[in-house]
Each structure stands twice: as C-alpha cells, then as structure tokens.
PDB file of C-alpha atoms in Angstrom:
ATOM      1  CA  MET W   1     139.412 -11.505 -97.247  1.00 85.00           C
ATOM      2  CA  ASP W   2     139.438 -15.555 -95.987  1.00 90.00           C
ATOM      3  CA  ALA W   3     138.750 -13.846 -92.457  1.00 91.00           C
ATOM      4  CA  ILE W   4     135.629 -12.005 -94.080  1.00 92.00           C
ATOM      5  CA  LYS W   5     134.175 -14.779 -95.928  1.00 92.00           C
ATOM      6  CA  LYS W   6     134.701 -17.187 -92.638  1.00 93.00           C
ATOM      7  CA  LYS W   7     133.138 -14.439 -90.542  1.00 94.00           C
ATOM      8  CA  MET W   8     130.158 -14.001 -93.261  1.00 95.00           C
ATOM      9  CA  GLN W   9     129.669 -17.865 -93.059  1.00 95.00           C
ATOM     10  CA  ALA W  10     129.718 -17.922 -89.184  1.00 95.00           C
ATOM     11  CA  MET W  11     126.848 -15.255 -89.050  1.00 96.00           C
ATOM     12  CA  LYS W  12     124.814 -16.541 -91.801  1.00 96.00           C
ATOM     13  CA  LEU W  13     125.175 -19.960 -89.800  1.00 96.00           C
ATOM     14  CA  GLU W  14     123.954 -17.777 -86.495  1.00 97.00           C
ATOM     15  CA  LYS W  15     121.138 -16.361 -88.055  1.00 97.00           C
ATOM     16  CA  ASP W  16     119.989 -19.653 -89.805  1.00 97.00           C
ATOM     17  CA  ASN W  17     120.292 -20.953 -85.997  1.00 97.00           C
ATOM     18  CA  ALA W  18     118.374 -18.372 -84.685  1.00 97.00           C
ATOM     19  CA  LEU W  19     115.362 -18.694 -87.204  1.00 97.00           C
ATOM     20  CA  ASP W  20     115.287 -22.299 -86.440  1.00 97.00           C
ATOM     21  CA  ARG W  21     115.098 -21.521 -82.829  1.00 98.00           C
ATOM     22  CA  ALA W  22     112.706 -18.811 -83.562  1.00 97.00           C
ATOM     23  CA  LEU W  23     110.350 -21.283 -85.528  1.00 98.00           C
ATOM     24  CA  LEU W  24     110.392 -23.961 -82.785  1.00 98.00           C
ATOM     25  CA  CYS W  25     109.474 -21.528 -80.050  1.00 98.00           C
ATOM     26  CA  GLU W  26     106.531 -20.119 -82.405  1.00 98.00           C
ATOM     27  CA  GLN W  27     105.515 -23.551 -82.798  1.00 98.00           C
ATOM     28  CA  GLN W  28     105.755 -24.193 -78.973  1.00 98.00           C
ATOM     29  CA  ALA W  29     103.743 -21.149 -78.340  1.00 98.00           C
ATOM     30  CA  ARG W  30     100.976 -22.467 -80.717  1.00 98.00           C
ATOM     31  CA  ASP W  31     100.701 -25.955 -78.927  1.00 98.00           C
ATOM     32  CA  ALA W  32     100.932 -24.323 -76.033  1.00 98.00           C
ATOM     33  CA  ASN W  33      98.117 -21.840 -76.882  1.00 98.00           C
ATOM     34  CA  LEU W  34      96.173 -24.917 -78.438  1.00 98.00           C
ATOM     35  CA  ARG W  35      96.452 -27.005 -74.976  1.00 98.00           C
ATOM     36  CA  ALA W  36      95.379 -23.720 -72.937  1.00 98.00           C
ATOM     37  CA  GLU W  37      92.338 -23.250 -75.174  1.00 98.00           C
ATOM     38  CA  LYS W  38      91.296 -27.172 -74.611  1.00 98.00           C
ATOM     39  CA  ALA W  39      91.899 -27.042 -70.786  1.00 98.00           C
ATOM     40  CA  GLU W  40      89.494 -23.903 -71.094  1.00 98.00           C
ATOM     41  CA  GLU W  41      86.723 -25.728 -72.651  1.00 98.00           C
ATOM     42  CA  GLU W  42      87.012 -28.314 -70.499  1.00 98.00           C
ATOM     43  CA  ALA W  43      86.999 -26.468 -67.300  1.00 98.00           C
ATOM     44  CA  ARG W  44      83.886 -24.394 -68.758  1.00 98.00           C
ATOM     45  CA  GLN W  45      82.173 -28.459 -69.451  1.00 98.00           C
ATOM     46  CA  LEU W  46      83.104 -29.487 -65.709  1.00 98.00           C
ATOM     47  CA  GLN W  47      81.429 -26.121 -64.420  1.00 98.00           C
ATOM     48  CA  LYS W  48      78.561 -26.975 -66.675  1.00 98.00           C
ATOM     49  CA  LYS W  49      78.454 -30.371 -64.902  1.00 98.00           C
ATOM     50  CA  ILE W  50      78.672 -28.906 -61.793  1.00 98.00           C
ATOM     51  CA  GLN W  51      75.910 -26.580 -62.386  1.00 98.00           C
ATOM     52  CA  ALA W  52      73.378 -29.399 -63.618  1.00 98.00           C
ATOM     53  CA  ILE W  53      74.527 -31.624 -60.753  1.00 98.00           C
ATOM     54  CA  GLU W  54      73.855 -28.858 -57.883  1.00 98.00           C
ATOM     55  CA  ASN W  55      70.691 -28.179 -59.752  1.00 98.00           C
ATOM     56  CA  ASP W  56      69.713 -31.846 -59.615  1.00 98.00           C
ATOM     57  CA  LEU W  57      70.553 -31.475 -56.102  1.00 97.00           C
ATOM     58  CA  ASP W  58      68.437 -29.120 -54.971  1.00 97.00           C
ATOM     59  CA  GLN W  59      65.366 -30.382 -56.682  1.00 97.00           C
ATOM     60  CA  THR W  60      66.160 -33.842 -55.156  1.00 97.00           C
ATOM     61  CA  GLN W  61      66.292 -32.120 -51.481  1.00 97.00           C
ATOM     62  CA  GLU W  62      63.172 -30.132 -52.193  1.00 97.00           C
ATOM     63  CA  THR W  63      61.366 -33.442 -53.118  1.00 96.00           C
ATOM     64  CA  LEU W  64      62.639 -35.137 -50.114  1.00 96.00           C
ATOM     65  CA  MET W  65      61.655 -32.326 -47.818  1.00 96.00           C
ATOM     66  CA  GLN W  66      57.980 -32.657 -49.539  1.00 96.00           C
ATOM     67  CA  VAL W  67      58.061 -36.653 -49.075  1.00 95.00           C
ATOM     68  CA  ASN W  68      58.981 -36.057 -45.391  1.00 94.00           C
ATOM     69  CA  THR W  69      56.255 -33.809 -44.910  1.00 95.00           C
ATOM     70  CA  LYS W  70      53.739 -35.846 -46.491  1.00 94.00           C
ATOM     71  CA  LEU W  71      55.243 -38.921 -44.612  1.00 93.00           C
ATOM     72  CA  GLU W  72      54.871 -37.114 -41.250  1.00 93.00           C
ATOM     73  CA  GLU W  73      50.959 -35.908 -42.054  1.00 92.00           C
ATOM     74  CA  LYS W  74      50.430 -39.450 -43.128  1.00 90.00           C
ATOM     75  CA  GLU W  75      52.105 -40.839 -39.847  1.00 90.00           C
ATOM     76  CA  LYS W  76      50.001 -38.802 -37.515  1.00 90.00           C
ATOM     77  CA  ALA W  77      46.825 -39.644 -39.705  1.00 87.00           C
ATOM     78  CA  LEU W  78      47.798 -43.353 -38.961  1.00 86.00           C
ATOM     79  CA  GLN W  79      48.468 -42.602 -35.320  1.00 85.00           C
ATOM     80  CA  ASN W  80      44.852 -41.102 -35.401  1.00 85.00           C
ATOM     81  CA  TYR W  81      43.294 -44.309 -37.274  1.00 81.00           C
ATOM     82  CA  ALA W  82      44.713 -46.774 -35.158  1.00 76.00           C
ATOM     83  CA  LYS W  83      43.611 -44.741 -31.827  1.00 80.00           C
ATOM     84  CA  ASN W  84      39.993 -44.726 -33.479  1.00 78.00           C
ATOM     85  CA  GLU W  85      39.751 -47.609 -35.172  1.00 69.00           C
ATOM     86  CA  PRO W  86      38.113 -50.809 -33.843  1.00 59.00           C
ATOM     87  CA  GLU W  87      40.376 -52.831 -36.148  1.00 55.00           C
ATOM     88  CA  ALA W  88      43.658 -51.289 -35.123  1.00 52.00           C
ATOM     89  CA  ARG W  89      42.574 -52.759 -31.454  1.00 53.00           C
ATOM     90  CA  GLY W  90      41.132 -56.011 -32.312  1.00 54.00           C
ATOM     91  CA  THR W  91      38.404 -58.049 -30.677  1.00 54.00           C
ATOM     92  CA  GLY W  92      37.862 -57.304 -27.099  1.00 55.00           C
ATOM     93  CA  GLY W  93      39.683 -53.904 -27.079  1.00 55.00           C
ATOM     94  CA  GLN W  94      42.967 -55.501 -27.194  1.00 57.00           C
ATOM     95  CA  ARG W  95      46.068 -54.296 -29.272  1.00 58.00           C
ATOM     96  CA  ILE W  96      46.992 -56.209 -31.997  1.00 56.00           C
ATOM     97  CA  PRO W  97      50.339 -57.594 -32.757  1.00 59.00           C
ATOM     98  CA  HIS W  98      53.090 -55.352 -34.169  1.00 60.00           C
ATOM     99  CA  GLN W  99      53.480 -57.331 -37.666  1.00 62.00           C
ATOM    100  CA  ARG W 100      49.720 -56.884 -38.173  1.00 67.00           C
ATOM    101  CA  GLN W 101      49.869 -53.155 -37.355  1.00 65.00           C
ATOM    102  CA  HIS W 102      52.370 -52.725 -39.367  1.00 69.00           C
ATOM    103  CA  LEU W 103      50.648 -54.005 -42.493  1.00 72.00           C
ATOM    104  CA  ILE W 104      47.567 -52.295 -41.432  1.00 71.00           C
ATOM    105  CA  ARG W 105      50.165 -49.028 -41.506  1.00 70.00           C
ATOM    106  CA  CYS W 106      51.431 -49.909 -45.085  1.00 73.00           C
ATOM    107  CA  LYS W 107      47.822 -50.334 -46.439  1.00 70.00           C
ATOM    108  CA  TYR W 108      46.813 -47.385 -44.940  1.00 66.00           C
ATOM    109  CA  LEU W 109      49.785 -45.117 -46.224  1.00 68.00           C
ATOM    110  CA  ASN W 110      49.541 -46.884 -49.757  1.00 70.00           C
ATOM    111  CA  GLY W 111      45.739 -45.854 -49.691  1.00 63.00           C
ATOM    112  CA  PHE W 112      46.812 -42.273 -49.338  1.00 57.00           C
ATOM    113  CA  GLY W 113      49.268 -42.512 -52.451  1.00 57.00           C
ATOM    114  CA  PHE W 114      52.477 -42.662 -50.175  1.00 56.00           C
ATOM    115  CA  GLY W 115      54.039 -46.061 -51.949  1.00 55.00           C
ATOM    116  CA  SER W 116      53.914 -44.312 -54.816  1.00 52.00           C
ATOM    117  CA  GLU W 117      55.618 -41.376 -54.055  1.00 50.00           C
ATOM    118  CA  ARG W 118      58.017 -43.393 -52.243  1.00 48.00           C
ATOM    119  CA  LYS W 119      58.963 -45.600 -55.204  1.00 49.00           C
ATOM    120  CA  ASP W 120      59.246 -42.176 -57.047  1.00 48.00           C
ATOM    121  CA  VAL W 121      61.756 -40.959 -54.818  1.00 45.00           C
ATOM    122  CA  VAL W 122      63.755 -44.170 -54.614  1.00 45.00           C
ATOM    123  CA  SER W 123      63.807 -44.349 -58.309  1.00 49.00           C
ATOM    124  CA  SER W 124      65.207 -41.049 -59.026  1.00 50.00           C
ATOM    125  CA  GLY W 125      67.971 -41.389 -56.417  1.00 51.00           C
ATOM    126  CA  GLY W 126      66.527 -39.260 -53.494  1.00 49.00           C
ATOM    127  CA  GLY W 127      66.200 -41.803 -50.945  1.00 45.00           C
TER     128      GLY W 127
END
C-alpha cells in the first residue's frame, strides 16, 4: 500500500512539474509572439519611412534636373549677353575684369529669377 501511495505522489509531482513547464512554455510563446508583432510593426514603419525618403529623393532629383536645365539656359543667355552688350566689353572694346564680369553674370541671372530658385533648392537640401 505504501508503495502505491509513493507511486501516486511521484506521479502527482511529475504532473505538477509538467503543468508548470507547460505554463512557462505558453508564457514564453506569448512573449515571443508579442516581440514578433512589435518587430513586424517596426519593419512596417521603417518601410514607410524608406518609401517617403525615396519619394523625396525622386522629387529632389527632378528639381535638380530642372534647375540645372534652367542654369544651362541662363548661362547660354549670359554668354550671348556678354558677346552682344557693350557693357560686357567695357569702353573701347576691351574686355572687363573677371570679377566685374562675375558681378554682371550674377545680376543677370538674378534678373531671370535664378537666385531665388537656387535658394529654394539649397534650403530644401537639394544643392
């Protein structure tokens, strides 16, 4: 009879230990699932940020191309201006100093509104 009681107590202890292990495993599984959900949410948020940054990059590159095209047009116009305007040659047909020519170029480009566009590009991080 004592042997049966000892065997039953041993089996009960084994059952209790198994239930404790099962509860612990279930809690660990819930914790792991929660961590996985958080990681997936973070991955979704990072993907959204990547998409937004890629869109910003595309827009900035497009703006840069437009500004470069305008700059080329204005530089061509400035070259024509420098060739045809007596002010660019100075009195007596002499070429004016490089610094003065640069000032004329800046005034000319700003007259076409290039200066304000460049400030917009610089302030937005595009140049």
